[in-house]
Structures are given as C-alpha cells and as structure tokens.
Coordinates of C-alpha atoms in Angstrom, one line a residue:
M1 CA -7.8 -27.9 -10.1
S2 CA -4.0 -29.0 -9.0
N3 CA -2.0 -29.4 -6.1
K4 CA 1.4 -28.7 -7.4
P5 CA 3.1 -25.4 -6.6
V6 CA 2.4 -22.6 -8.8
T7 CA 5.2 -21.0 -10.6
A8 CA 5.9 -17.4 -11.1
I9 CA 8.3 -14.8 -12.3
I10 CA 9.0 -12.1 -10.6
V11 CA 8.9 -8.7 -12.6
G12 CA 10.3 -5.7 -10.9
A13 CA 12.7 -7.4 -8.2
G14 CA 12.2 -4.5 -5.5
H15 CA 11.0 -4.8 -1.9
R16 CA 7.3 -5.7 -2.5
A17 CA 8.0 -8.4 -4.6
F18 CA 10.0 -10.4 -2.7
V19 CA 7.9 -10.0 0.1
Y20 CA 5.1 -12.1 -1.6
S21 CA 7.7 -14.2 -3.2
E22 CA 8.7 -15.6 0.2
L23 CA 6.0 -18.0 0.0
A24 CA 8.1 -19.9 -2.0
K25 CA 10.5 -20.2 0.9
T26 CA 7.8 -20.8 3.7
N27 CA 5.5 -22.8 1.6
P28 CA 7.3 -24.4 -1.3
E29 CA 4.4 -26.7 -2.1
M30 CA 2.3 -23.6 -2.6
L31 CA 4.6 -21.1 -4.7
K32 CA 8.0 -21.8 -6.7
I33 CA 9.8 -18.8 -8.2
V34 CA 11.1 -19.4 -11.4
G35 CA 12.5 -16.6 -13.1
V36 CA 12.9 -12.8 -12.8
A37 CA 12.8 -9.6 -14.8
D38 CA 14.6 -6.6 -13.8
P39 CA 16.9 -4.0 -15.6
N40 CA 19.3 -4.1 -12.8
K41 CA 21.9 -6.9 -12.5
T42 CA 22.4 -7.0 -9.2
R43 CA 19.0 -7.5 -8.2
Q44 CA 18.7 -10.1 -10.9
K45 CA 21.6 -12.1 -9.3
K46 CA 19.8 -11.5 -5.8
A47 CA 16.4 -13.5 -6.9
M48 CA 18.7 -16.0 -8.8
E49 CA 20.6 -17.0 -6.1
Y50 CA 18.1 -16.8 -3.3
F51 CA 15.2 -18.7 -5.3
G52 CA 17.8 -20.8 -7.1
F53 CA 16.7 -20.7 -10.9
G54 CA 19.5 -20.5 -13.5
E55 CA 20.8 -17.4 -15.4
D56 CA 18.5 -18.3 -18.7
M57 CA 15.3 -17.4 -16.5
C58 CA 16.8 -13.7 -16.2
F59 CA 15.6 -11.2 -18.1
D60 CA 16.1 -7.5 -18.7
S61 CA 12.3 -6.1 -19.1
A62 CA 8.8 -7.4 -19.0
E63 CA 8.9 -6.8 -22.9
E64 CA 11.6 -9.0 -23.1
L65 CA 9.9 -11.7 -20.7
A66 CA 6.7 -11.8 -22.8
K67 CA 8.5 -12.0 -26.1
H68 CA 9.5 -15.6 -24.6
G69 CA 6.0 -16.7 -24.5
K70 CA 4.5 -18.3 -21.3
L71 CA 7.3 -19.4 -19.1
A72 CA 5.5 -19.8 -16.1
D73 CA 1.9 -20.0 -14.7
T74 CA 2.1 -16.3 -13.4
V75 CA 4.2 -12.8 -13.0
I76 CA 4.4 -11.3 -9.3
N77 CA 4.6 -7.5 -10.9
G78 CA 6.2 -5.6 -8.4
T79 CA 7.4 -2.9 -10.5
M80 CA 7.2 1.1 -10.0
D81 CA 3.3 2.3 -10.0
E82 CA 3.9 3.9 -13.4
Q83 CA 5.6 1.2 -14.9
H84 CA 2.4 -1.1 -14.5
L85 CA 0.8 -0.4 -17.8
A86 CA 4.0 -0.9 -20.0
T87 CA 4.9 -4.7 -18.0
A88 CA 1.2 -5.6 -17.2
V89 CA -0.6 -5.5 -20.5
P90 CA 2.0 -7.2 -22.5
L91 CA 2.5 -10.1 -20.3
L92 CA -1.6 -10.6 -19.7
D93 CA -1.3 -10.7 -23.6
A94 CA 1.3 -13.8 -23.2
G95 CA -1.1 -15.7 -21.3
Y96 CA -0.1 -15.1 -17.8
D97 CA -2.1 -14.6 -14.5
M98 CA -0.8 -11.7 -12.2
L99 CA -0.4 -10.7 -8.8
L100 CA -0.1 -7.0 -9.3
E101 CA 1.3 -4.3 -6.5
K102 CA -1.2 -1.5 -5.8
P103 CA -2.0 1.1 -7.3
F104 CA -2.5 -1.1 -10.3
A105 CA -2.8 2.0 -12.4
T106 CA -1.8 5.8 -11.9
N107 CA -4.9 7.3 -13.5
E108 CA -8.4 6.1 -15.2
S109 CA -7.0 5.6 -18.6
E110 CA -4.2 3.4 -17.3
M111 CA -6.8 1.3 -15.1
R112 CA -9.1 0.8 -17.9
Q113 CA -6.9 -0.5 -20.4
I114 CA -5.5 -2.9 -18.0
V115 CA -8.8 -4.2 -16.8
E116 CA -9.6 -4.2 -20.4
A117 CA -6.3 -6.6 -21.2
A118 CA -7.5 -8.8 -18.3
R119 CA -10.9 -9.3 -19.5
R120 CA -10.2 -10.3 -23.1
N121 CA -7.3 -12.8 -22.0
N122 CA -9.8 -14.6 -19.4
S123 CA -6.5 -13.6 -17.2
K124 CA -6.9 -13.9 -13.3
V125 CA -5.3 -10.8 -11.7
M126 CA -4.9 -10.2 -8.1
I127 CA -4.2 -6.7 -6.5
C128 CA -2.2 -6.3 -3.8
H129 CA -4.3 -5.1 -1.1
V130 CA -2.7 -6.5 1.6
L131 CA -4.7 -4.9 4.3
R132 CA -8.0 -6.6 3.4
Y133 CA -5.6 -9.7 4.6
T134 CA -5.1 -8.5 8.1
P135 CA -6.8 -10.3 11.3
F136 CA -8.2 -6.7 12.2
Y137 CA -9.7 -5.7 8.7
Y138 CA -10.9 -9.6 8.0
S139 CA -12.5 -9.7 11.4
I140 CA -14.4 -5.8 10.5
K141 CA -15.6 -7.1 7.0
E142 CA -16.8 -10.9 8.7
R143 CA -18.8 -8.7 11.4
I144 CA -20.5 -6.4 8.3
A145 CA -21.0 -9.8 6.2
S146 CA -23.1 -11.2 9.1
G147 CA -25.4 -8.2 9.1
E148 CA -25.2 -7.9 13.0
L149 CA -24.3 -4.0 12.4
G150 CA -27.4 -3.6 10.1
D151 CA -27.2 -1.4 6.8
I152 CA -24.4 0.7 7.1
I153 CA -25.2 4.5 7.3
N154 CA -21.8 6.0 7.9
I155 CA -18.2 4.8 7.7
Q156 CA -15.4 7.1 8.7
T157 CA -11.6 6.1 8.4
T158 CA -8.7 7.8 9.3
E159 CA -4.8 7.1 8.5
H160 CA -1.8 9.2 9.9
V161 CA 1.2 9.0 8.5
S162 CA 4.4 9.2 10.9
Y163 CA 6.5 12.2 10.3
H164 CA 9.6 9.4 9.5
H165 CA 7.3 7.9 6.8
L166 CA 6.3 11.0 5.3
S167 CA 9.5 12.3 4.9
T168 CA 11.0 9.0 3.7
S169 CA 8.3 8.0 0.8
Y170 CA 6.6 11.3 0.4
I171 CA 8.8 14.3 0.6
R172 CA 12.6 12.8 -0.1
G173 CA 11.8 9.7 -1.6
K174 CA 10.1 7.9 -4.4
W175 CA 6.3 8.9 -4.0
G176 CA 7.3 13.0 -3.3
N177 CA 7.1 14.4 -6.6
S178 CA 4.0 13.5 -8.9
D179 CA 5.6 14.5 -12.1
R180 CA 8.1 11.7 -11.7
C181 CA 6.2 9.0 -9.8
H182 CA 3.2 9.7 -11.6
T183 CA 0.6 9.1 -8.6
T184 CA -0.6 11.4 -6.1
M185 CA -0.2 11.4 -2.3
L186 CA -3.8 9.8 -2.0
L187 CA -3.2 7.2 -4.6
A188 CA 0.1 6.0 -3.6
K189 CA -0.3 5.8 -0.2
C190 CA -4.6 5.3 0.8
C191 CA -5.6 3.4 -2.2
H192 CA -5.4 0.6 0.7
D193 CA -8.0 2.8 3.0
I194 CA -10.2 3.7 0.1
D195 CA -10.4 0.1 -1.1
L196 CA -11.1 -1.0 2.4
M197 CA -14.2 1.4 2.6
M198 CA -15.2 0.1 -1.0
W199 CA -14.8 -3.5 0.4
F200 CA -16.9 -3.0 3.9
M201 CA -19.4 -0.7 1.4
S202 CA -19.6 -3.4 -1.2
D203 CA -23.6 -3.8 -1.1
T204 CA -23.9 -0.6 -2.7
K205 CA -21.6 1.4 -4.9
P206 CA -20.2 5.1 -4.9
V207 CA -21.5 7.7 -7.0
K208 CA -20.5 11.0 -5.9
I209 CA -17.1 12.2 -4.5
S210 CA -15.5 15.7 -3.4
S211 CA -11.9 16.5 -1.5
F212 CA -9.9 19.0 -0.4
G213 CA -6.1 19.2 0.6
S214 CA -2.9 21.3 0.2
K215 CA 0.6 21.0 1.2
F216 CA 0.8 22.5 4.6
Q217 CA 4.1 21.8 6.4
F218 CA 7.3 20.9 5.0
K219 CA 8.0 23.8 2.1
P220 CA 10.8 26.4 1.7
E221 CA 9.3 29.0 3.6
N222 CA 8.8 26.9 6.5
A223 CA 12.7 25.8 6.8
P224 CA 14.3 27.0 10.1
E225 CA 16.3 29.9 10.2
G226 CA 19.8 29.0 8.7
A227 CA 19.1 25.6 7.5
G228 CA 21.3 24.2 4.7
T229 CA 20.2 21.9 1.8
I230 CA 22.3 18.5 2.7
C231 CA 22.0 18.0 6.3
M232 CA 24.6 16.2 7.4
K233 CA 27.0 18.7 4.8
D234 CA 25.7 22.0 5.5
C235 CA 23.3 22.2 8.3
P236 CA 24.4 23.7 11.4
L237 CA 21.0 22.3 12.7
V238 CA 21.8 18.5 12.1
D239 CA 21.7 17.4 15.8
T240 CA 18.4 19.5 16.7
C241 CA 16.1 19.6 13.8
D242 CA 13.5 16.9 14.3
F243 CA 13.3 15.9 10.9
S244 CA 17.2 15.9 9.8
T245 CA 18.5 12.7 8.0
K246 CA 21.1 12.4 10.5
R247 CA 18.5 11.8 13.2
L248 CA 15.9 10.0 10.8
Y249 CA 18.2 7.5 9.1
I250 CA 22.0 7.5 10.9
D251 CA 20.3 7.4 14.1
H252 CA 17.9 4.5 12.8
P253 CA 19.6 2.8 10.0
D254 CA 17.2 -0.3 9.7
R255 CA 14.0 1.3 9.7
W256 CA 13.7 2.6 6.3
A257 CA 16.9 0.3 4.8
F258 CA 15.2 -0.8 1.5
Y259 CA 14.6 2.7 0.7
V260 CA 17.3 5.2 2.1
W261 CA 19.9 2.7 1.3
D262 CA 19.2 1.6 -2.0
A263 CA 21.9 3.6 -3.6
L264 CA 24.5 0.8 -1.6
E265 CA 22.8 -2.3 -2.7
D266 CA 25.6 -3.1 -4.8
K267 CA 27.5 -3.6 -2.0
E268 CA 27.3 -6.7 0.0
N269 CA 27.7 -5.3 3.6
P270 CA 27.6 -1.3 3.6
T271 CA 29.2 -0.4 6.5
M272 CA 27.8 3.2 8.6
E273 CA 31.0 5.2 6.8
D274 CA 29.4 4.1 3.3
K275 CA 26.0 5.5 4.9
I276 CA 27.3 8.9 6.2
E277 CA 28.8 9.4 3.0
L278 CA 25.7 8.9 1.1
M279 CA 23.9 11.4 3.7
K280 CA 26.7 14.1 2.8
S281 CA 26.0 13.4 -1.0
D282 CA 23.1 14.9 -3.6
N283 CA 21.2 11.8 -2.9
P284 CA 17.4 12.4 -2.4
Y285 CA 17.3 11.1 0.7
A286 CA 20.1 13.5 2.3
R287 CA 18.2 16.7 1.4
C288 CA 16.6 19.3 4.1
I289 CA 13.3 18.4 4.3
Y290 CA 12.2 21.9 3.7
K291 CA 14.1 22.2 0.3
C292 CA 13.1 19.6 -1.8
D293 CA 11.0 19.1 -5.1
N294 CA 8.2 17.6 -3.3
N295 CA 4.5 18.5 -5.0
V296 CA 2.1 15.9 -3.3
V297 CA -0.3 17.0 -0.6
D298 CA 0.6 16.3 3.0
H299 CA -3.0 16.2 4.1
Q300 CA -6.1 15.4 2.3
S301 CA -9.9 14.8 3.2
V302 CA -12.4 12.9 1.1
L303 CA -16.1 12.7 1.1
V304 CA -17.8 9.9 -0.6
N305 CA -21.8 9.4 -1.7
F306 CA -23.0 6.0 -2.2
E307 CA -26.0 5.0 -4.2
S308 CA -27.5 3.7 -1.3
G309 CA -27.7 7.0 0.7
A310 CA -24.7 6.3 3.0
T311 CA -21.9 8.2 3.4
G312 CA -18.1 7.7 4.1
T313 CA -15.5 10.0 4.9
H314 CA -11.5 9.3 4.9
N315 CA -8.8 11.6 6.6
M316 CA -5.3 11.6 5.7
V317 CA -2.8 13.3 7.5
G318 CA 1.1 13.2 7.3
G319 CA 3.1 14.2 9.7
S320 CA 2.1 12.7 12.9
A321 CA 4.3 11.6 15.5
E322 CA 3.4 7.8 15.2
P323 CA 1.5 5.7 12.5
R324 CA -2.2 5.4 13.1
R325 CA -5.3 4.0 11.2
Y326 CA -8.4 4.4 12.7
I327 CA -12.0 3.3 11.8
H328 CA -15.7 4.0 13.0
I329 CA -18.7 2.2 11.4
V330 CA -22.4 3.1 12.1
G331 CA -25.0 1.1 11.2
T332 CA -28.9 0.8 11.7
K333 CA -28.3 -2.2 14.3
G334 CA -25.1 -0.9 15.9
E335 CA -21.9 0.6 15.6
L336 CA -17.7 -0.6 15.4
F337 CA -14.7 1.3 15.8
G338 CA -11.4 0.6 16.3
N339 CA -7.8 1.1 16.1
F340 CA -5.5 -0.9 13.0
E341 CA -2.3 -0.6 15.2
D342 CA -3.6 -2.0 18.5
S343 CA -5.6 -4.4 16.5
K344 CA -8.5 -3.9 18.8
Y345 CA -12.2 -2.8 17.9
T346 CA -15.7 -2.3 19.8
V347 CA -18.7 -3.3 18.8
L348 CA -22.0 -1.6 20.1
K349 CA -25.3 -3.2 19.4
I350 CA -28.4 -1.0 20.1
N351 CA -30.3 -2.7 23.2
P352 CA -32.5 -0.4 25.2
S353 CA -33.4 -3.1 27.9
P354 CA -32.6 -2.0 31.6
D355 CA -29.5 -4.8 32.0
A356 CA -27.7 -3.5 28.6
H357 CA -24.7 -1.2 29.1
N358 CA -26.5 2.1 30.2
E359 CA -29.5 0.9 29.2
E360 CA -28.5 1.8 25.8
C361 CA -26.4 -0.9 24.2
D362 CA -24.5 -4.1 24.3
V363 CA -20.7 -3.6 24.4
E364 CA -18.5 -6.4 22.9
E365 CA -14.6 -5.5 23.1
V366 CA -12.3 -7.5 20.5
D367 CA -8.6 -7.9 21.1
L368 CA -6.9 -9.6 17.8
R369 CA -3.2 -9.3 19.8
V370 CA -1.6 -8.5 16.6
T371 CA 0.9 -6.1 18.1
G372 CA 4.4 -5.6 19.2
D373 CA 6.6 -9.0 18.7
M374 CA 3.3 -10.6 17.2
V375 CA 3.5 -8.7 14.1
G376 CA 6.8 -10.0 13.1
A377 CA 5.0 -13.5 13.8
Y378 CA 2.2 -12.8 11.5
G379 CA 4.2 -11.3 9.0
G380 CA 4.1 -7.7 7.4
H381 CA 1.2 -5.3 6.9
G382 CA -0.4 -6.5 10.5
G383 CA -0.4 -10.1 9.2
G384 CA -1.8 -9.4 5.6
D385 CA 1.4 -10.1 3.1
E386 CA 1.9 -14.0 3.3
K387 CA -2.0 -14.4 3.5
L388 CA -2.5 -12.6 0.3
A389 CA 0.2 -14.7 -1.4
A390 CA -1.0 -17.7 -0.3
D391 CA -4.5 -16.5 -1.3
F392 CA -3.6 -15.7 -4.6
V393 CA -2.1 -19.4 -5.0
M394 CA -5.7 -20.4 -4.1
Y395 CA -7.2 -18.3 -6.5
I396 CA -5.1 -19.3 -9.5
R397 CA -5.1 -23.1 -8.4
G398 CA -9.2 -22.8 -9.0
E399 CA -9.8 -23.1 -5.0
K400 CA -12.1 -21.1 -3.3
P401 CA -10.2 -17.6 -2.0
S402 CA -10.9 -16.0 1.3
L403 CA -13.4 -13.5 1.4
A404 CA -10.4 -10.8 1.0
C405 CA -9.8 -12.0 -2.5
T406 CA -8.9 -8.9 -4.4
S407 CA -9.6 -9.6 -8.1
I408 CA -8.8 -6.6 -10.2
F409 CA -12.6 -6.3 -11.2
D410 CA -13.2 -5.7 -7.5
S411 CA -10.4 -3.2 -7.2
E412 CA -12.0 -0.7 -9.9
A413 CA -14.2 1.1 -7.3
G414 CA -11.2 2.0 -5.0
H415 CA -9.0 3.3 -7.9
L416 CA -11.7 5.3 -9.7
C417 CA -12.7 7.1 -6.3
V418 CA -9.3 8.1 -6.0
Y419 CA -8.9 9.4 -9.3
K420 CA -11.8 11.3 -8.7
A421 CA -11.1 12.5 -5.1
D422 CA -7.8 14.1 -6.7
E423 CA -10.0 15.6 -9.5
S424 CA -12.3 17.3 -7.3
R425 CA -9.1 18.5 -5.0
E426 CA -7.7 20.1 -7.9
D427 CA -11.0 21.6 -8.8
G428 CA -11.5 23.4 -5.2
G429 CA -13.4 20.3 -4.0
N430 CA -16.1 20.6 -6.5
P431 CA -17.7 17.3 -6.3
K432 CA -17.3 14.4 -9.3
E433 CA -19.4 11.9 -10.3
I434 CA -18.2 8.3 -10.1
N435 CA -19.3 6.1 -13.4
L436 CA -18.2 2.6 -12.9

C-alpha cells in the first residue's frame, strides 16, 4: 500500500475524462495526471497545459501509448463507447490499471473480450457508474444492506430524459444514430439505472428479461407544417418551436456547451456570433429535430426476472419537461421510494401497532439536501464524480474501497441485461435468457 499519488494518463481527452481527472487538482496527494493520448492536438495541448506535463507525454492514440510500455500506474479512459475495446485491451496488456467510462462495451462480445483482458492481466479496472456514488443512491444501498427492508420483492426505477437532453444527446448529437455510435438509447442513457438495479439486487442475479420500446415523437411525419431543415437558416418557426436550435442552444449557450459547441473548441473564446453562424451551418446540432437521422428509441420499458423470484422494472421516457429519476423498492419488511433530483426518499416499515402511522407502518422521511446550489458543492452527478475518482485511487492503492466500488466484474450483470433487453425489444418483446 502506497500513499504516493496514483499517476494516470488520460486517453480520450473529452469532457468526462477531464471531470474525473479534476481530482488531481483538488487532491494532488491522491492523483497526478502525467500524460494524454488523443488524436486531437487541441485537446492534447489543453491537457498538457492544465495538468503540467511535457510534450513527450502526448500521444496520438492508445495504440501509440501502449507501444511505449507502462509509463504510469493507470489510464483514465474517456474515449467514445465504440472505441473502448480498441483502446482498453492494448493498454491492459501493457500493464495499466484503468478507470473506464460507462458503458464499457457496446455489445456482449466486446464486453467479454475486455473482461477477459482484465482477468488475464490481473488488472484493476473500475467502471464509471457514478450514480452509485451519489449520496442519494449510496444511502439507499446502505439501507438495503442493513436488512431493514427484508428481502426485496420488487424494484421499480424510472428515468425521464428532458426534452433538451434528448435533443442534444440522442437525436441531434453523438448517440442519436446507433449505426454511428454503436450503442442503443438504453445502453447510452440507462446503463446507470440498470446497474443500480443490479447493485441493489446483488444478493441474487438476473435470469430473464423482456423489453418494449420505439421512436415515438421526433420523426419526419410529426414535423410542423412548413418546418425547414436547419432551424436558424430556413425555418419560419425558429422563434416559436419548442425544439428549435435558437431556443435550445442560442438562448441557453452554456447548458450543453461541451457538446453543442465542440466544433468551436479550437477558438479560445468563441463569440455569440460564432455560435449563431454554427447554428446556420450543416453542423449536426443545427438540424430540425424532426428531420435528423436518429434511429434510437425515445422510450423503453424493461422487465427483469431474478433468480430469487423477485422482479424489477425500468422505464425510460424521453422528451419530458424536466429530468427525473424515481425509485420504489418493496421488501418483505418495508418499502422505500424517492426522487433523485430532490435527493429525498421515504422509508415505510411494516408495523401493525396502534401507535404506528394509520396503524400500518412506521414512516421515515430522509432529505439528503443535495439540490440546487448544493449539487455544485458536491460535484457532478449529484455528488458522484469526485467520489468515484477518489474511490478509484483507493482501489488502485490497495485500500478498502467504498460500498459503491464498480469493478469491471461487478458491472457485467448490468451491461448484459441491457444487451438482452435490446435484443428482446428488437424481437417484439420476447423474453431472453441472461447467462452470467
């Protein structure tokens, strides 16, 4: 066990890799960023200047980095989902441990190849399921682990994806077309939620799954009459359509900046005029939301059967007015339900005594107060990002990690459930076996 900072090289110097690497700035005694591998020279320079290493530690690809042998303790792999196999395996074979962004593989074959690479190299690979680390979900896990709810009979999770997030990521953006990104909507957006379900149900395992879903709203036949193809260039509805790029991005230029304005990242301080011109071009984010080439579902329901006989459901609904994640767990001794965005949950424990609530149950309301300005104080994803990075360092050092530690071997069940759920959806909802 060592108290020296763990050294890491960023592979794929995008938004998420920088988020996890921020621990090197806030807690330099824990983590030190010593290099970068990314084909984009602008991003190489940004990482080099921000973390203070030399040009000799800048590489154009994971493959090039791997050829130099092991130059650091670990890699923070923030490459795109479809690049994980090609970037992870050579670096694991070169001896690196790894923090790997979720989903860590886009299909079952890739998953098994990466898991096998981790196993044969005895690598420590941690998956970035950051929601496990939020105060809300971590507290729920503690309540389940304590046994106070009894054996879980049913678990229900729901995610409402806001209209502007759906537009940015899953229609106009990187994850809108599975032929390009190689991931489904369920995998890209809800592998968090399915992972949480598997984590909460860790005393048993999933054995069968079924799913339904479709692209319901944003398709050409639903476009308003007279709608153009580039909102700010040829559409007369640009000031009235709820989904116009002017209203979503120009009027809110900071909300999805790391996605929408990525084509301007070579400009040090892009102006509003630069952004307006981009929204008048053929940039993917400039398109009419109804006339994109998106082919992923915008809503999906999943039903899981567990070996214990328990059941679980997850419902993803895109296009909601605001983002929401709900959970409801029913056990043999009580139940728990809550709202992630409000960071509040209620525990009901069976109690037929006359002094119990309605002579039925004891009621406990828990308010973790990670809302509003507090979210920023705790970090991204409701407090999960920095805690995950810190847990990764503890894991690498050989210290005891938290209850949330997401080893790659702990993440297989959730990923496999997603693959089989989509297989079921494509097969008209017919159930699929899950073989772990």
